Amino acid sequence: MIEKELEPSPYFYETIALVTDFSDGSPFAGIMKGVIRKINKKVSVIDLNNFIPPGDIKTAAFEIDISADYFEKTLFVCVVDPGVATAREILFAEGFSNGFLAPDNGILSYIFERKKMKLFKVDRRRYAGGRRTTFDGRDVFAPAAAEIAMGVRECLAERFEKKIKRIILPEPKIKNTEIICEIIYVDSFGNCWTNFKACKHKIKKASSGGISVTKMSNTYAPSGKNVMLYNSFGFLEFALPDGNFAEKYGIKTGMKFKLYPLSISPLERGRRKMDPLSISPLERGRRKMEPPLNLPLGKGEK
Amino acid sequence: MIEKELEPSPYFYETIALVTDFSDGSPFAGIMKGVIRKINKKVSVIDLNNFIPPGDIKTAAFEIDISADYFEKTLFVCVVDPGVATAREILFAEGFSNGFLAPDNGILSYIFERKKMKLFKVDRRRYAGGRRTTFDGRDVFAPAAAEIAMGVRECLAERFEKKIKRIILPEPKIKNTEIICEIIYVDSFGNCWTNFKACKHKIKKASSGGISVTKMSNTYAPSGKNVMLYNSFGFLEFALPDGNFAEKYGIKTGMKFKLYPLSISPLERGRRKMDPLSISPLERGRRKMEPPLNLPLGKGEK
Amino acid sequence: MIEKELEPSPYFYETIALVTDFSDGSPFAGIMKGVIRKINKKVSVIDLNNFIPPGDIKTAAFEIDISADYFEKTLFVCVVDPGVATAREILFAEGFSNGFLAPDNGILSYIFERKKMKLFKVDRRRYAGGRRTTFDGRDVFAPAAAEIAMGVRECLAERFEKKIKRIILPEPKIKNTEIICEIIYVDSFGNCWTNFKACKHKIKKASSGGISVTKMSNTYAPSGKNVMLYNSFGFLEFALPDGNFAEKYGIKTGMKFKLYPLSISPLERGRRKMDPLSISPLERGRRKMEPPLNLPLGKGEK
């Protein structure tokens, strides 16, 4: 959600968190830190993730969204930017004690869905003059972040008037007694996160092509057996304890799985209390839906 | 060694060192840093290694042990924790100017062998309430580390009464004139560290299956020739200068090698002084043994 | 360029930037940070790149050279050191607000080409006594860096009298109407940097074996088509937008490409102003050459 108010806050950020696709096999994140420290020696710079797959805006958007609430007074500097050196704008979004500096390429879509923020256009002429090089991370993002973090707002003179780019996280779909969900994230353990979040609902079976998961678990056990569990961010995920689910089955984001939920009796519905976890990222927009509650009742249920 | 004394020290840690299997391709270590900084902005957080192979408790235990003496006033936060969300406890061990926060899964075994420490159970209810999620790194380790580092000890109310889990580093075995050693660590250069530590003893030959190493060296030379050397932590290792020994021969931890030492004359024994290096990690427990000195004498020796 | 003056400056460094080939899958960079912090808690340590390919002095030299100008009051600690434990010296070079601690193996060659610096030999006896282990990063570089950064100069007593080791960055060669350039760096996106820097000169075509690049671009577009562009450090590079040029064509550093430039009319020559970008690293030594200006004129030109 974007607020209309124009003025940026005279706010200080104590931490800069980098989200890039530079990978550690490059000096580029280090160079950004050098530029930041030339201007602002007080801010702490941490790497949220410099290993976003090259140009993978969706993964970056997702990681920013699930991470942001665990930080405060932090400016996220998001340089997954395949459109670098084109006319795309650089945006500064401000809200809920954290700020975000990012290209206008959809990378802030998910966080915008659930956070109220003010939006500004960064005036790149302050840093790079008329030049457009292929390393705005160094030439614009780093000096702008250093200044914004120390309360300097000169680069935010212009209002951002255009419509920002959006990417949309797919939602699970209900089809008769099945739920069609989609893999939206594969983590570094090979656990495959779906877009299905409804922590109280038991799933009998999940399947996709020849892959089948029938064991619902709360832990990464039993060893060697496919399991599904609601993970620590509230998403239903598939895992292979002591193994790598994604690698074993060649899972990529975008793959669809069918979920067969246990049906829920009306009594159970009334009892159901909101799990505090489910207030975590992405949930708000989706809460209206709550797919399993709308499922046709199973046989023998009232 | 675990001390009986109950009270934790009112001690401050200036550094938190992370040891995890998250890998940099994930935002999880970054999220832990966000949580730590929300509570404690003074402590410096460094990554000792976030690339422990997934769930590899032995490698983590080994790296913690060989690294700890190079730090001071440092709290090691060890999140290689395949049992996350099960009933396993989270421990805090305190001693010799450093502290350790780790699951009770054996990860502190090697450091316990040679350091006197006080041991406490972390009360997870202070942080996660009744919840057990699959990311205790974020929900328990990070806030507990932040508090412990700043001298807050409220989470350490309970005494740890159970027997802690232990893993045991295999010891080299003497068999006639041979020593059977084992690969216990493969470093990022592909150098293969054995469990044999006795810096003054020359080895004529090491072999395993078709692999043979006959050149003893002090440096990573000559190029392209298998060498063995006592490395900077005192362990005998195999290396392929300008190459990768582990990759070339498919070496994994657990593989056994036979060592054929030069025999040592009685005269030499008397002269032998303790090498300062050999007081480094893992040595103390093992010093009683000193295998080569007990070897049968070679022909022609008195 | 090496200055004759002997005395090191009583200078403080606020940042230490690590350049190593340890990779993150090891605790070695972390151990260096532990040693540094034992001695000097004020200096900030950042990772410029700990993923230099093992022993790849050329890549390290190149990254140091292109990065250094983006830092200030920074001591670069360069531990790509296949000759560790041999008699090679450890050098400290000081100049232009930054300093460099590195083995005498050529790793500072490129930065020496364009920066005036004072050169000292580090007295390793201050740290490691008579010992030469295989981890000077921990035993010499880290404590020396910590001390030098805080203004302690005791380890710099000895003048470095020998000739330092040099590696030479190959220069592009002109051959009739072609320019023969060489791949000198492959970045983490798979973009292949050549040694050709002359930002104003259009290239009609580049080729090597069956590989052909005919599209000159300013951005990483169009998707899926080979392009060449002068990158943000001034080098001509080949890229595959939304792909990986190096991977697709198996490019390694050292591979040669032929460039076919658009010829330049005398009028154009007069107009040509120096691009500010071209004053960036490596340019100074090379500026005398300016290959395209010396090309034979094309047909129809005066």
Short mmCIF file of N, CA and C in Angstrom, two decimals, chain A residues 21-28 30-31 33-35 37-38 41 47 51 54-55 82 84-86 131-135 138-139, chain C residues 14-15 24 44 46-51 63 66-67 69-72 185 187-189 193 218-220 229 231-233 242 277:
data_model
loop_
_atom_site.label_atom_id
_atom_site.label_comp_id
_atom_site.label_asym_id
_atom_site.label_seq_id
_atom_site.Cartn_x
_atom_site.Cartn_y
_atom_site.Cartn_z
N ASP A 21 22.21 -10.12 -6.29
CA ASP A 21 22.51 -11.36 -7.00
C ASP A 21 23.97 -11.39 -7.43
N PHE A 22 24.82 -10.71 -6.65
CA PHE A 22 26.23 -10.61 -7.04
C PHE A 22 26.97 -11.92 -6.79
N SER A 23 26.53 -12.67 -5.82
CA SER A 23 27.21 -13.86 -5.33
C SER A 23 28.51 -13.45 -4.66
N ASP A 24 29.00 -14.31 -3.76
CA ASP A 24 30.23 -13.97 -3.05
C ASP A 24 31.47 -14.13 -3.92
N GLY A 25 31.31 -14.74 -5.07
CA GLY A 25 32.47 -14.89 -5.94
C GLY A 25 32.78 -13.61 -6.68
N SER A 26 32.38 -12.48 -6.14
CA SER A 26 32.62 -11.22 -6.81
C SER A 26 32.93 -10.16 -5.78
N PRO A 27 33.62 -9.10 -6.20
CA PRO A 27 33.94 -8.03 -5.26
C PRO A 27 32.85 -6.97 -5.21
N PHE A 28 31.71 -7.19 -5.89
CA PHE A 28 30.75 -6.11 -6.09
C PHE A 28 30.05 -5.69 -4.80
N GLY A 30 31.31 -6.04 -1.86
CA GLY A 30 32.38 -5.39 -1.11
C GLY A 30 32.60 -3.96 -1.57
N ILE A 31 32.56 -3.74 -2.87
CA ILE A 31 32.74 -2.38 -3.39
C ILE A 31 31.61 -1.48 -2.90
N LYS A 33 30.08 -1.75 -0.13
CA LYS A 33 30.37 -1.44 1.27
C LYS A 33 31.46 -0.37 1.38
N GLY A 34 32.44 -0.43 0.48
CA GLY A 34 33.47 0.60 0.47
C GLY A 34 32.87 1.97 0.21
N VAL A 35 31.98 2.05 -0.77
CA VAL A 35 31.35 3.33 -1.11
C VAL A 35 30.49 3.83 0.06
N ARG A 37 30.86 3.17 3.24
CA ARG A 37 31.71 3.60 4.35
C ARG A 37 32.45 4.90 4.09
N LYS A 38 32.66 5.23 2.82
CA LYS A 38 33.28 6.53 2.52
C LYS A 38 32.38 7.67 2.99
N LYS A 41 30.10 6.19 8.18
CA LYS A 41 30.86 5.17 8.89
C LYS A 41 30.08 4.58 10.06
N ASP A 47 24.87 -8.58 5.16
CA ASP A 47 24.41 -9.26 3.96
C ASP A 47 23.15 -10.04 4.30
N PHE A 51 23.30 -13.99 -2.70
CA PHE A 51 23.28 -15.16 -3.58
C PHE A 51 21.92 -15.37 -4.24
N PRO A 54 20.89 -15.09 -10.36
CA PRO A 54 21.01 -13.90 -11.20
C PRO A 54 19.68 -13.44 -11.81
N GLY A 55 19.31 -12.21 -11.51
CA GLY A 55 18.11 -11.63 -12.10
C GLY A 55 16.79 -12.17 -11.57
N PRO A 82 18.16 -6.63 -13.38
CA PRO A 82 18.58 -6.93 -14.75
C PRO A 82 18.37 -5.74 -15.70
N VAL A 84 19.38 -2.76 -15.20
CA VAL A 84 20.35 -1.70 -14.91
C VAL A 84 20.77 -1.00 -16.20
N ALA A 85 20.93 0.30 -16.11
CA ALA A 85 21.37 1.13 -17.24
C ALA A 85 20.24 1.44 -18.22
N THR A 86 19.05 0.88 -18.00
CA THR A 86 17.89 1.32 -18.77
C THR A 86 17.23 2.47 -18.01
N ARG A 131 25.40 10.12 -16.18
CA ARG A 131 25.87 8.81 -16.62
C ARG A 131 24.92 7.69 -16.23
N ARG A 132 24.82 6.73 -17.09
CA ARG A 132 24.14 5.48 -16.76
C ARG A 132 25.11 4.35 -17.00
N THR A 133 25.70 3.82 -15.95
CA THR A 133 26.61 2.70 -16.15
C THR A 133 25.85 1.43 -15.82
N THR A 134 26.55 0.32 -15.92
CA THR A 134 25.92 -0.96 -15.62
C THR A 134 26.14 -1.38 -14.16
N PHE A 135 26.53 -0.45 -13.30
CA PHE A 135 26.71 -0.80 -11.89
C PHE A 135 26.11 0.30 -11.01
N ARG A 138 26.87 0.38 -7.19
CA ARG A 138 28.01 1.18 -6.74
C ARG A 138 27.76 2.68 -6.90
N ASP A 139 27.14 3.06 -8.03
CA ASP A 139 27.10 4.48 -8.40
C ASP A 139 25.88 5.22 -7.86
N GLU C 14 40.67 2.49 9.06
CA GLU C 14 39.38 2.26 9.73
C GLU C 14 38.73 0.95 9.29
N THR C 15 39.17 0.47 8.14
CA THR C 15 38.56 -0.73 7.57
C THR C 15 39.66 -1.69 7.13
N ASP C 24 33.80 -19.45 1.43
CA ASP C 24 33.01 -19.39 2.65
C ASP C 24 32.79 -20.75 3.27
N SER C 44 36.87 -2.07 11.35
CA SER C 44 35.79 -2.86 10.74
C SER C 44 36.39 -3.79 9.70
N ILE C 46 35.69 -6.13 6.50
CA ILE C 46 34.70 -6.55 5.51
C ILE C 46 35.34 -7.54 4.54
N ASP C 47 34.50 -8.36 3.94
CA ASP C 47 34.97 -9.31 2.95
C ASP C 47 34.87 -8.66 1.58
N LEU C 48 36.01 -8.39 0.95
CA LEU C 48 35.90 -7.93 -0.43
C LEU C 48 35.56 -9.13 -1.30
N ASN C 49 36.32 -10.18 -1.16
CA ASN C 49 35.98 -11.43 -1.84
C ASN C 49 36.80 -12.56 -1.22
N ASN C 50 36.13 -13.50 -0.60
CA ASN C 50 36.82 -14.68 -0.07
C ASN C 50 36.69 -15.87 -1.01
N PHE C 51 36.20 -15.62 -2.21
CA PHE C 51 35.95 -16.69 -3.18
C PHE C 51 36.86 -16.60 -4.40
N GLU C 63 40.90 -7.92 -9.15
CA GLU C 63 39.82 -7.43 -8.30
C GLU C 63 40.31 -6.36 -7.33
N ILE C 66 40.58 -3.08 -9.45
CA ILE C 66 39.33 -2.39 -9.83
C ILE C 66 38.54 -1.93 -8.60
N SER C 67 38.85 -2.48 -7.43
CA SER C 67 38.07 -2.15 -6.23
C SER C 67 38.67 -1.02 -5.41
N ASP C 69 39.86 1.96 -5.54
CA ASP C 69 39.48 3.37 -5.54
C ASP C 69 38.14 3.64 -4.87
N TYR C 70 37.37 2.61 -4.62
CA TYR C 70 36.06 2.80 -3.99
C TYR C 70 36.14 2.72 -2.47
N PHE C 71 37.35 2.61 -1.96
CA PHE C 71 37.56 2.54 -0.51
C PHE C 71 38.44 3.69 -0.07
N GLU C 72 38.34 4.03 1.22
CA GLU C 72 39.33 4.95 1.78
C GLU C 72 39.68 4.52 3.20
N TYR C 185 38.92 -11.45 -17.26
CA TYR C 185 38.13 -11.62 -16.03
C TYR C 185 36.75 -12.12 -16.42
N ASP C 187 33.14 -12.44 -14.62
CA ASP C 187 32.52 -12.07 -13.35
C ASP C 187 31.44 -13.06 -12.95
N SER C 188 30.81 -12.81 -11.80
CA SER C 188 29.90 -13.80 -11.25
C SER C 188 28.60 -13.92 -12.05
N PHE C 189 28.38 -13.04 -13.00
CA PHE C 189 27.23 -13.18 -13.90
C PHE C 189 27.60 -13.91 -15.19
N TRP C 193 35.06 -10.07 -19.36
CA TRP C 193 35.72 -8.78 -19.51
C TRP C 193 36.97 -8.95 -20.36
N ASN C 218 24.29 -0.74 -24.50
CA ASN C 218 24.65 -0.02 -23.28
C ASN C 218 24.05 -0.69 -22.06
N THR C 219 23.18 -1.67 -22.30
CA THR C 219 22.45 -2.31 -21.20
C THR C 219 22.52 -3.82 -21.40
N TYR C 220 22.01 -4.56 -20.42
CA TYR C 220 21.94 -6.01 -20.56
C TYR C 220 20.66 -6.40 -21.27
N LEU C 229 29.52 -4.61 -24.48
CA LEU C 229 29.33 -3.26 -23.96
C LEU C 229 30.55 -2.85 -23.15
N ASN C 231 31.74 -1.83 -19.86
CA ASN C 231 31.07 -1.99 -18.57
C ASN C 231 31.40 -0.86 -17.61
N SER C 232 30.91 -0.99 -16.41
CA SER C 232 30.97 0.12 -15.45
C SER C 232 32.39 0.39 -14.95
N PHE C 233 33.35 -0.46 -15.34
CA PHE C 233 34.74 -0.20 -15.01
C PHE C 233 35.52 0.21 -16.26
N ASP C 242 20.13 -12.08 -19.55
CA ASP C 242 19.30 -13.15 -18.98
C ASP C 242 19.91 -14.53 -19.16
N LEU C 277 35.25 8.03 -17.28
CA LEU C 277 35.35 6.62 -16.89
C LEU C 277 36.71 6.03 -17.23
#
